[in-house]
CSV table of C-alpha atoms and ligand atoms in Angstrom, one decimal:
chain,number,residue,atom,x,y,z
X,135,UNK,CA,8.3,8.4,38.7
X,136,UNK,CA,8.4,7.6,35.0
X,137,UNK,CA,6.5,9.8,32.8
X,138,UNK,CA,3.5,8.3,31.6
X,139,UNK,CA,2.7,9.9,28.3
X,140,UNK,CA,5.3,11.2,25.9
X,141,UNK,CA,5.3,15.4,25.5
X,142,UNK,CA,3.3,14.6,22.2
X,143,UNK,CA,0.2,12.8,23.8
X,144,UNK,CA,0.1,15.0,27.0
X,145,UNK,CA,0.1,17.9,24.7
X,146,UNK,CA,-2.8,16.7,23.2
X,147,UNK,CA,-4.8,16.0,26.0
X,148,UNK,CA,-3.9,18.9,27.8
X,149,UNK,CA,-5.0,20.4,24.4
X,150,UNK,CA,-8.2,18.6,24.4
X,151,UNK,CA,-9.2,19.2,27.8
X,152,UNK,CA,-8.8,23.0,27.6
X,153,UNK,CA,-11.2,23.0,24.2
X,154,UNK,CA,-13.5,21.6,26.6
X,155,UNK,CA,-16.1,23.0,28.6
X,156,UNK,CA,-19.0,20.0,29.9
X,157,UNK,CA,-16.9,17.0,30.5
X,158,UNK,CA,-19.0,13.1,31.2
X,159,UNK,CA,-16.8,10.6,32.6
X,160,UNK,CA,-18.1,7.1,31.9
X,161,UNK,CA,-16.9,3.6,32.9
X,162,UNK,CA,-18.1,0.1,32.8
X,163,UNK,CA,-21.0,-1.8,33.3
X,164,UNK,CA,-21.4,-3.3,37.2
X,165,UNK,CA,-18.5,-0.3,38.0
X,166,UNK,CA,-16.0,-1.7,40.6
X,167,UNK,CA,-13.8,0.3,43.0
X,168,UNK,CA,-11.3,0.9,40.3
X,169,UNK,CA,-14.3,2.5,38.0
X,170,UNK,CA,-15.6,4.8,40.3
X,171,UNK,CA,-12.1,5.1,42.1
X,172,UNK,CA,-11.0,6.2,38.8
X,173,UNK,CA,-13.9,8.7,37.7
X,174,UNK,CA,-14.3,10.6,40.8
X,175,UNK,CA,-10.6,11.2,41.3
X,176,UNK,CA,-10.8,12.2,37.4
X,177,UNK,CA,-13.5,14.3,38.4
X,178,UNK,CA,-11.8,16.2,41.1
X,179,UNK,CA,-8.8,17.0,39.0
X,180,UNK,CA,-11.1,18.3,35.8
X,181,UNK,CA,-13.1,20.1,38.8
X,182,UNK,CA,-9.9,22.5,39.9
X,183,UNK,CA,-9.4,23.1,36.3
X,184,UNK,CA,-12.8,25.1,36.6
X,185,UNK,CA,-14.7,22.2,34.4
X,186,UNK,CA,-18.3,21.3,34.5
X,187,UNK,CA,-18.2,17.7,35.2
X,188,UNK,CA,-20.8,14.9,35.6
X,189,UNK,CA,-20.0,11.0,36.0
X,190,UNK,CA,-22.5,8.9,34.2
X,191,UNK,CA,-22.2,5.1,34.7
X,192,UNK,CA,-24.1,2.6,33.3
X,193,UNK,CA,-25.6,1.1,36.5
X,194,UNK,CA,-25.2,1.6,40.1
X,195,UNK,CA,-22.4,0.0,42.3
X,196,UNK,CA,-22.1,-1.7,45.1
X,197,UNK,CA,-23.0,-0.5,48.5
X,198,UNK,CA,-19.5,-0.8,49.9
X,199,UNK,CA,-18.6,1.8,47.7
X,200,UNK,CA,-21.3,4.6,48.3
X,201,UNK,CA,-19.1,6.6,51.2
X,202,UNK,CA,-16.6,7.5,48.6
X,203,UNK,CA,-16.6,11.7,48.7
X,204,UNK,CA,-19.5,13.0,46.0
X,205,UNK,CA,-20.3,9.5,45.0
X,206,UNK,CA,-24.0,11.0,45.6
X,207,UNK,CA,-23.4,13.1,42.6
X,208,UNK,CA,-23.2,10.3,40.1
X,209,UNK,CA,-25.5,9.7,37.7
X,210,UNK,CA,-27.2,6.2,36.7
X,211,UNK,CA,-28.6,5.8,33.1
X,212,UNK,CA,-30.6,2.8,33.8
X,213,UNK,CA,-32.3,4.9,36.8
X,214,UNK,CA,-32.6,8.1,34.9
X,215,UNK,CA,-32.3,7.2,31.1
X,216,UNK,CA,-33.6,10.8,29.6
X,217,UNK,CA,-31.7,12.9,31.7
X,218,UNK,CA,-28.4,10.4,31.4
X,219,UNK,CA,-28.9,10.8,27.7
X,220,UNK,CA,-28.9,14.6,27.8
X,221,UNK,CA,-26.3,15.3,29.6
X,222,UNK,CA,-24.2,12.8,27.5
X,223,UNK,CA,-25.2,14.7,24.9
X,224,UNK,CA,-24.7,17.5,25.8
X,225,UNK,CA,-21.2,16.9,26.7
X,226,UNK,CA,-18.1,18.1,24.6
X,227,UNK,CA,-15.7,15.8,25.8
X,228,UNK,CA,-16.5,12.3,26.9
X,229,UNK,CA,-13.8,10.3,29.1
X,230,UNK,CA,-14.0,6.5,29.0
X,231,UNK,CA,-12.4,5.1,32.1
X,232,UNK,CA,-11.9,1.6,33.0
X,233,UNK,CA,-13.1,0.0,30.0
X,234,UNK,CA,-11.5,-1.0,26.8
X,235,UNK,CA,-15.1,-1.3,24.0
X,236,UNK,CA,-18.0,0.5,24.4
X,237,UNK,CA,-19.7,-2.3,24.3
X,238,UNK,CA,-18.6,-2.5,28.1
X,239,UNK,CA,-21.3,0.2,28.7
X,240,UNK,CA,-23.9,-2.5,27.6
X,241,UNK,CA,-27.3,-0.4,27.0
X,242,UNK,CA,-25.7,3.2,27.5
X,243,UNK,CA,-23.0,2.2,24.5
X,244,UNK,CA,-25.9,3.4,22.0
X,245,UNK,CA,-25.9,7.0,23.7
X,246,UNK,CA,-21.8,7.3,24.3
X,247,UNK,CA,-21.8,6.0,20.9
X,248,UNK,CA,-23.9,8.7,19.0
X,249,UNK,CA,-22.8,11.3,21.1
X,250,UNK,CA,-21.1,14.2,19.4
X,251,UNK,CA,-18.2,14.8,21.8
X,252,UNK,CA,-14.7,13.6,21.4
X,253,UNK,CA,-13.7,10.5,23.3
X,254,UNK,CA,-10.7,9.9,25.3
X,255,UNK,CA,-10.1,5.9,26.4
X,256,UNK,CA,-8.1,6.0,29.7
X,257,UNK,CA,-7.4,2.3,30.9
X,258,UNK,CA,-5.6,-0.7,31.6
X,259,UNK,CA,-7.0,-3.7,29.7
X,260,UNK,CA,-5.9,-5.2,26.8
X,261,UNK,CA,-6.7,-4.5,23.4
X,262,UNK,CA,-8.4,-1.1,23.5
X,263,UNK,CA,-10.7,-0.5,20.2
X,264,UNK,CA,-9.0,2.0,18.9
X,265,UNK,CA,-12.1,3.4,16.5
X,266,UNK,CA,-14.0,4.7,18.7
X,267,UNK,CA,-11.7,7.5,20.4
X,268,UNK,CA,-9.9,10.5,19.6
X,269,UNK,CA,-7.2,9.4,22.1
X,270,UNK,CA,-6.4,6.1,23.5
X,271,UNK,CA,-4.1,6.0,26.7
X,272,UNK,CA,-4.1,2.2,27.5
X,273,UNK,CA,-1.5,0.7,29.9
X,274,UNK,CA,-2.7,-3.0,30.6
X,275,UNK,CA,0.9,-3.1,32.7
X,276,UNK,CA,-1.0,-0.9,35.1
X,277,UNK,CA,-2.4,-2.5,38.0
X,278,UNK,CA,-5.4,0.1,37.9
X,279,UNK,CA,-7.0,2.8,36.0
X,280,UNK,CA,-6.9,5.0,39.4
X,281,UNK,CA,-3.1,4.2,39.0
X,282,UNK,CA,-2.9,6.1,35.4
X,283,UNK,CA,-5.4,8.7,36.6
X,284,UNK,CA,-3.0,9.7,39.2
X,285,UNK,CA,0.0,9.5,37.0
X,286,UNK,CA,-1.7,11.6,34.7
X,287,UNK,CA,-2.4,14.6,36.9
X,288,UNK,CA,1.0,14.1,38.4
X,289,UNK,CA,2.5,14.8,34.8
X,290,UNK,CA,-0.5,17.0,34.0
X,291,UNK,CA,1.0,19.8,37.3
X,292,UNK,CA,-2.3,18.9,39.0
X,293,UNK,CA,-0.9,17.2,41.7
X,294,UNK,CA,-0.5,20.1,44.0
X,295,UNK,CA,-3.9,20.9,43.5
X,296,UNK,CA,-5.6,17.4,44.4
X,297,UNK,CA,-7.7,17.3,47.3
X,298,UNK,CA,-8.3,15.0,49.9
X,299,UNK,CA,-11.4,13.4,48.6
X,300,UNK,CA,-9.8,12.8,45.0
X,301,UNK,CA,-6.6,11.2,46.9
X,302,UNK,CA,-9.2,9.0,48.7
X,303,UNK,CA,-11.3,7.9,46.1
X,304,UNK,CA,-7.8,7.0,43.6
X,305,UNK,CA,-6.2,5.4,46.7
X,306,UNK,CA,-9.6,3.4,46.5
X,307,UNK,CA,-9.1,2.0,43.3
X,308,UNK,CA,-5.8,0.9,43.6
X,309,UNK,CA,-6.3,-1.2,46.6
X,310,UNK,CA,-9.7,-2.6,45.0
X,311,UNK,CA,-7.7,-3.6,41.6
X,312,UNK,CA,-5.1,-5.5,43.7
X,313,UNK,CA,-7.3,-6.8,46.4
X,314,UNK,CA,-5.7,-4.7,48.9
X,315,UNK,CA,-2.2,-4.6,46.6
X,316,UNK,CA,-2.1,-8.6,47.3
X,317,UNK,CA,-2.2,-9.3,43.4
X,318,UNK,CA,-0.9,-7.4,40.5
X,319,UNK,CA,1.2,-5.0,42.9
X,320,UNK,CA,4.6,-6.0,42.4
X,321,UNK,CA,5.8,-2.6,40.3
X,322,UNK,CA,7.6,-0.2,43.2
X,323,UNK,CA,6.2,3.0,41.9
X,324,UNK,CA,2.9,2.0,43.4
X,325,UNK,CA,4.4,2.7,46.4
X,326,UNK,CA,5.7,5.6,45.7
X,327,UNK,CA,2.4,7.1,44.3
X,328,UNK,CA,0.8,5.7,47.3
X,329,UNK,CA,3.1,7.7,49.7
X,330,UNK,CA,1.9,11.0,47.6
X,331,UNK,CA,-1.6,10.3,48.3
X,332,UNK,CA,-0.8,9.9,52.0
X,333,UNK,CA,0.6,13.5,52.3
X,334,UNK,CA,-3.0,14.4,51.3
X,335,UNK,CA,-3.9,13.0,54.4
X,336,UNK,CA,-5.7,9.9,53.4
X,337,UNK,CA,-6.5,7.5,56.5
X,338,UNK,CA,-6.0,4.3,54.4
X,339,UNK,CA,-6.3,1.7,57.4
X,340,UNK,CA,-10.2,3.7,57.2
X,341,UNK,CA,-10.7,3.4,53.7
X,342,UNK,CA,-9.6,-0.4,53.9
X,343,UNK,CA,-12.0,-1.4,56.7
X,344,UNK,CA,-15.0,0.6,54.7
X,345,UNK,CA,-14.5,-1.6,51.7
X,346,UNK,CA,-13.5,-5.1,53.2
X,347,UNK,CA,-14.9,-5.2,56.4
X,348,UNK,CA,-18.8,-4.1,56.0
X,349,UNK,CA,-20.2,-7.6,55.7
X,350,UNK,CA,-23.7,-8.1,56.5
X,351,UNK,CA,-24.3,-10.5,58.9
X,352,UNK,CA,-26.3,-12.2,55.5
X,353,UNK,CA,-23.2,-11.8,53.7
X,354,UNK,CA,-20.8,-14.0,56.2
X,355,UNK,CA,-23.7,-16.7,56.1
X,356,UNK,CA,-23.9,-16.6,52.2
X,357,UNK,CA,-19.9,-16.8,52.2
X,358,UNK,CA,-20.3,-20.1,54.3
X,359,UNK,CA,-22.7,-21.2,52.5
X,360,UNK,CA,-20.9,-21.2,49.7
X,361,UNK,CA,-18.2,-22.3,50.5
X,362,UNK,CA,-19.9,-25.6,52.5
X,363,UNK,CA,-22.3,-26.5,50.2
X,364,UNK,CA,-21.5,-24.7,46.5
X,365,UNK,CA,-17.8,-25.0,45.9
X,366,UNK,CA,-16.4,-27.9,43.9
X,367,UNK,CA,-12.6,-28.6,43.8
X,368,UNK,CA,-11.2,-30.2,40.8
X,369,UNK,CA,-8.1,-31.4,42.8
X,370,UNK,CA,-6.4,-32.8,39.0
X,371,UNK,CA,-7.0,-29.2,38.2
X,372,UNK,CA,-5.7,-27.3,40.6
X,373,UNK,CA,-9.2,-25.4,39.9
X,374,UNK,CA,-12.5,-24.8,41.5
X,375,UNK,CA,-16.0,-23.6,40.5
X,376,UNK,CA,-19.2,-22.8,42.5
X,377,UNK,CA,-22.4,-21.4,41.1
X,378,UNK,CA,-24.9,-19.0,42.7
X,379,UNK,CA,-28.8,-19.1,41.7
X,380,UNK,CA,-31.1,-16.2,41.8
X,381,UNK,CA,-32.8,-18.4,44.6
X,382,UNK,CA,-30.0,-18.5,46.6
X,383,UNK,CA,-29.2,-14.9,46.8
X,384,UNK,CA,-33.2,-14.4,47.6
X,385,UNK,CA,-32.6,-16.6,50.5
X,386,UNK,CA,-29.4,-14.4,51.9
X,387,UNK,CA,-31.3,-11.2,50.9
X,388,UNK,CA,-28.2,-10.5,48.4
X,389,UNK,CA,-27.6,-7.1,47.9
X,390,UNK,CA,-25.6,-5.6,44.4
X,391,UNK,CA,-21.6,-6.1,45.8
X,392,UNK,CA,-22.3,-9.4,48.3
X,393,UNK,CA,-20.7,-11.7,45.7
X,394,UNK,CA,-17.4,-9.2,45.6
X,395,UNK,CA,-14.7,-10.7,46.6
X,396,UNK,CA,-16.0,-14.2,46.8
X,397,UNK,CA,-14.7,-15.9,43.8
X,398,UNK,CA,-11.0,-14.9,45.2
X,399,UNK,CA,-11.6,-17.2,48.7
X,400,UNK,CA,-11.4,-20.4,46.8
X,401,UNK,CA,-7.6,-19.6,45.9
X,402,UNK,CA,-6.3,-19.4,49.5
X,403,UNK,CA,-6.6,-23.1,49.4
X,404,UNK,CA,-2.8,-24.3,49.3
X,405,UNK,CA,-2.1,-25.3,45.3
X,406,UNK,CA,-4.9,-23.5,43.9
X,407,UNK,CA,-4.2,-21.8,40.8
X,408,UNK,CA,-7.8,-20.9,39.2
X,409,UNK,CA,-11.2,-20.1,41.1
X,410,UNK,CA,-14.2,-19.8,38.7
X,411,UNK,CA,-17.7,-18.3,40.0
X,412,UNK,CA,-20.7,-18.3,38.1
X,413,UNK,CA,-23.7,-16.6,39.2
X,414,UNK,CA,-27.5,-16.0,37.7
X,415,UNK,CA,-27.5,-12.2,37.2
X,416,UNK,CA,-30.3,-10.6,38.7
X,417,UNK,CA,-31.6,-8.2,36.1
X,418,UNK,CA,-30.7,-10.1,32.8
X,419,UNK,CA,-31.0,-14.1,31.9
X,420,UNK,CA,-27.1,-14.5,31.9
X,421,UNK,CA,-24.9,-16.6,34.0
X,422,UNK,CA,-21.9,-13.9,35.1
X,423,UNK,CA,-18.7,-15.8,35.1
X,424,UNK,CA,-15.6,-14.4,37.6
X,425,UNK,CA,-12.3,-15.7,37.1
X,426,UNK,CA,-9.5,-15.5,39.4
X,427,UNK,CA,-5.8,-17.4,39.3
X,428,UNK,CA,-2.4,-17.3,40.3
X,429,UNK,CA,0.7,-17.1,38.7
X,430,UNK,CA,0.8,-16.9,35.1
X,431,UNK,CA,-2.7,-18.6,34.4
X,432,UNK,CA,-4.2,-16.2,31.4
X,433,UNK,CA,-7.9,-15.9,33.4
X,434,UNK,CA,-7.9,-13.8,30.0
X,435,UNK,CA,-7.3,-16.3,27.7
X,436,UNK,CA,-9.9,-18.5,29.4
X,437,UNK,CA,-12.4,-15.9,29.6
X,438,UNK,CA,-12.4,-14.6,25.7
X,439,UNK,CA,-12.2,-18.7,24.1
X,440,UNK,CA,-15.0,-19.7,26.7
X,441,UNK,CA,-17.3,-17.3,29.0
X,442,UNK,CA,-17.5,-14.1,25.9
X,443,UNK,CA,-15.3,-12.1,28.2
X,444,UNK,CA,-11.8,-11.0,28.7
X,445,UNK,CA,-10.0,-9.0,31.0
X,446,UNK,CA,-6.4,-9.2,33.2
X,447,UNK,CA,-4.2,-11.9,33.6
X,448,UNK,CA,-5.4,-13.1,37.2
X,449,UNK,CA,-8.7,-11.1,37.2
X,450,UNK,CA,-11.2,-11.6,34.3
X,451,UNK,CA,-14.9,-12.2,33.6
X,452,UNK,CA,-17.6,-12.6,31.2
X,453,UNK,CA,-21.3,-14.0,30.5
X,454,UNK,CA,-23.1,-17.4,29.7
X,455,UNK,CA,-26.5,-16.9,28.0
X,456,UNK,CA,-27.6,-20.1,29.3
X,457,UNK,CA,-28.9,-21.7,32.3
X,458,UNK,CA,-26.2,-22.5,34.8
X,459,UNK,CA,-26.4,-26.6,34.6
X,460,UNK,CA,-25.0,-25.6,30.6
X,461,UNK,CA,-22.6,-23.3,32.0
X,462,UNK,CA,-21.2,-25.1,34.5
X,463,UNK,CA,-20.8,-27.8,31.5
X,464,UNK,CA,-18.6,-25.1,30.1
X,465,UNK,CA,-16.7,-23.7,32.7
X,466,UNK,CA,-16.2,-28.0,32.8
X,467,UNK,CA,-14.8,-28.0,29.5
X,468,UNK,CA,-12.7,-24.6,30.0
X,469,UNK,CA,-10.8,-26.8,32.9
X,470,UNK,CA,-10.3,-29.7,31.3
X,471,UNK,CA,-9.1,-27.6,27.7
X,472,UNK,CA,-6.4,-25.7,30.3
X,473,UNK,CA,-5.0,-28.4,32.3
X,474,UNK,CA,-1.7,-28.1,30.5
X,475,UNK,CA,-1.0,-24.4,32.2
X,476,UNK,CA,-3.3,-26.1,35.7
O,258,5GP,P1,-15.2,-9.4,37.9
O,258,5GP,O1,-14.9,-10.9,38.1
O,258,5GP,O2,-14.8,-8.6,39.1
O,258,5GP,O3,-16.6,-9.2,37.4
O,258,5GP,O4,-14.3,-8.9,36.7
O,258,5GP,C1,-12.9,-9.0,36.8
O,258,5GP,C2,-12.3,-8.4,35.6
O,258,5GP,O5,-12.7,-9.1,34.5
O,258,5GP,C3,-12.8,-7.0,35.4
O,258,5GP,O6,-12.0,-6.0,36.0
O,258,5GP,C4,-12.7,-6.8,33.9
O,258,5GP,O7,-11.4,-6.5,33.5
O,258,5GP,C5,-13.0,-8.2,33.4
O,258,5GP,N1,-14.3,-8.5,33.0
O,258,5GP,C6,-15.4,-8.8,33.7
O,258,5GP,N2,-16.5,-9.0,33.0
O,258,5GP,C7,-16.2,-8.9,31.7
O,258,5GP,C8,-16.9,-9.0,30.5
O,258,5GP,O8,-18.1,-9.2,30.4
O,258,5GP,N3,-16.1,-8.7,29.4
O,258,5GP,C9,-14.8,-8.4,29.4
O,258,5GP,N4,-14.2,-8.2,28.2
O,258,5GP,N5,-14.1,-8.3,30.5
O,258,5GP,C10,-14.8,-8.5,31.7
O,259,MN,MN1,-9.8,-1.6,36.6
């Protein structure tokens, strides 16, 4: 397996790490598989270094997620701000996973911000800001953050010492980041890592069925609905777009993690190259905006010039702060201004 970091940079963060004593691991706003994946199998490894750890994310995630190993012991600073706060401040090192700006932290960025602790970015997006850490180890070629984590303790010697439950919760990310390595999972040393997690005895048929397959009956009914009554094909385009109100997800008791996955259905249309979603969010007067292509269509590109966003190649997202009639006007225009690379 290539070596991820040069002797340099792993000297330094194996240098950083042991100057540490109370470690936070933080990652993104509406966390994924790949943020949590990443944090809790970052977790373990800090753990068996004799650490004090504590993962603090910005808000929950999704119920699909919550029988990853010690999930329970996460912390949520828009549940518990005060006690988020301290313990972010009280921290000596603070790890940013999954996320390239603080800004992706939305209203915990003021606390990671002020904190006193040295920050370490690990991730795989593009254009990391550089100001804001002591150590940046971006690789946007990475198909996941869990991928880098696990390359890291590999070259770190902390391999041996992985448990089951970190294996499990890395293996997690992986297969989230790639939708089940169907996307984005062309590079061969996934494999190879993925063979190392299964001599930790991972049961990863298990792990796949606990993430795709725990539909609510409400859930298959929304995922008709939608796709009956909500989805628009601009045929021209080789694109699609379908909207969800806050009304709508009332009406199929929507629960945090029931649009996941949704804005990727549209593409398994023959020809499809680009899916666009935009839903109300629930808590805050945005329109969320998923994209999803195929091939070489920069979702990224899209995302950044139209929806305030940005992210990977096929996977990307961002936010409207208008009502959806305007931002389905947009996501119009975002077609139409693409139909060269359609
Ligand atoms: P999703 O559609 O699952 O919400 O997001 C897909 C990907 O797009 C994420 O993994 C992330 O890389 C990126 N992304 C989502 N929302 C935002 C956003 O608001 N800003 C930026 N910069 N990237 C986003
Ligand atoms: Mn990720």
């Amino acid at each position: 397996m290539k070596q991820l970091l040069s002797n340099t940079e792993l000297f330094a963060l194996l240098q950083t790490i042991q100057q540490s004593k109370h470690i936070v691991i933080c990652a993104h706003r509406g966390p994924d598989g790949d943020a949590v994946g990443s944090s809790l199998g970052w977790a373990d490894y800090l753990t068996s270094l004799g650490k004090q750890v504590n993962i603090v994310l910005p808000n929950p995630f999704p119920d699909f997620l919550r029988w990853l190993p010690n999930s329970h012991l996460i912390h949520f600073y828009v549940k518990h701000e005060a006690a988020a706060t301290q313990i972010i401040n009280q921290a000596d090192l603070i790890f940013c996973l999954d996320f390239n700006s603080l800004s992706r932290l939305q209203e915990m960025q003021t606390a990671v911000a002020r904190a006193k602790a040295d920050k370490v970015i690990i991730d795989h997006h593009l254009d990391p800001d550089r100001t804001c850490a002591k150590q940046v180890i971006s690789f946007p070629s990475a198909s996941s953050t869990s991928e880098l984590v696990f390359r890291l303790i590999h070259q770190l010697g902390g391999f041996d010492s992985m448990t089951r439950n970190g294996a499990a919760c890395i293996y997690t990310g992986m297969m989230t980041d790639t939708g089940g390595f169907t996307y984005n999972s062309n590079n061969p040393e996934i494999y190879e890592i993925i063979s190392l997690l299964l001599t930790k005895e991972i049961d990863k048929d298990k792990i796949y069925r606990n993430v795709f397959n725990v539909y609510s009956a409400d859930r298959m009914r929304l995922t008709g609905y939608v796709l009956y009554e909500k989805l628009h094909f601009y045929a021209r385009n080789r694109a699609s777009i379908f909207t969800l109100t806050r009304e709508e997800m009332k009406r199929f008791n929507f629960i945090r993690g029931d649009a996941e996955g949704l804005v990727n259905m549209p593409l398994q249309v023959k020809g499809m190259r680009l899916s666009i979603s935009l839903r109300e969010d629930t808590e805050r007067d945005v329109v969320r905006v998923s994209l999803r292509s195929v091939d070489d269509f920069p979702c990224n590109k899209m995302a950044e010039e139209f929806f305030n966003g940005g992210g990977h190649l096929n996977a990307s997202g961002g936010e409207l702060p208008f009502p959806l009639e305007e931002a389905v006007k947009t996501a119009e225009r975002a077609i139409e201004a693409y139909s060269e690379k359609l």
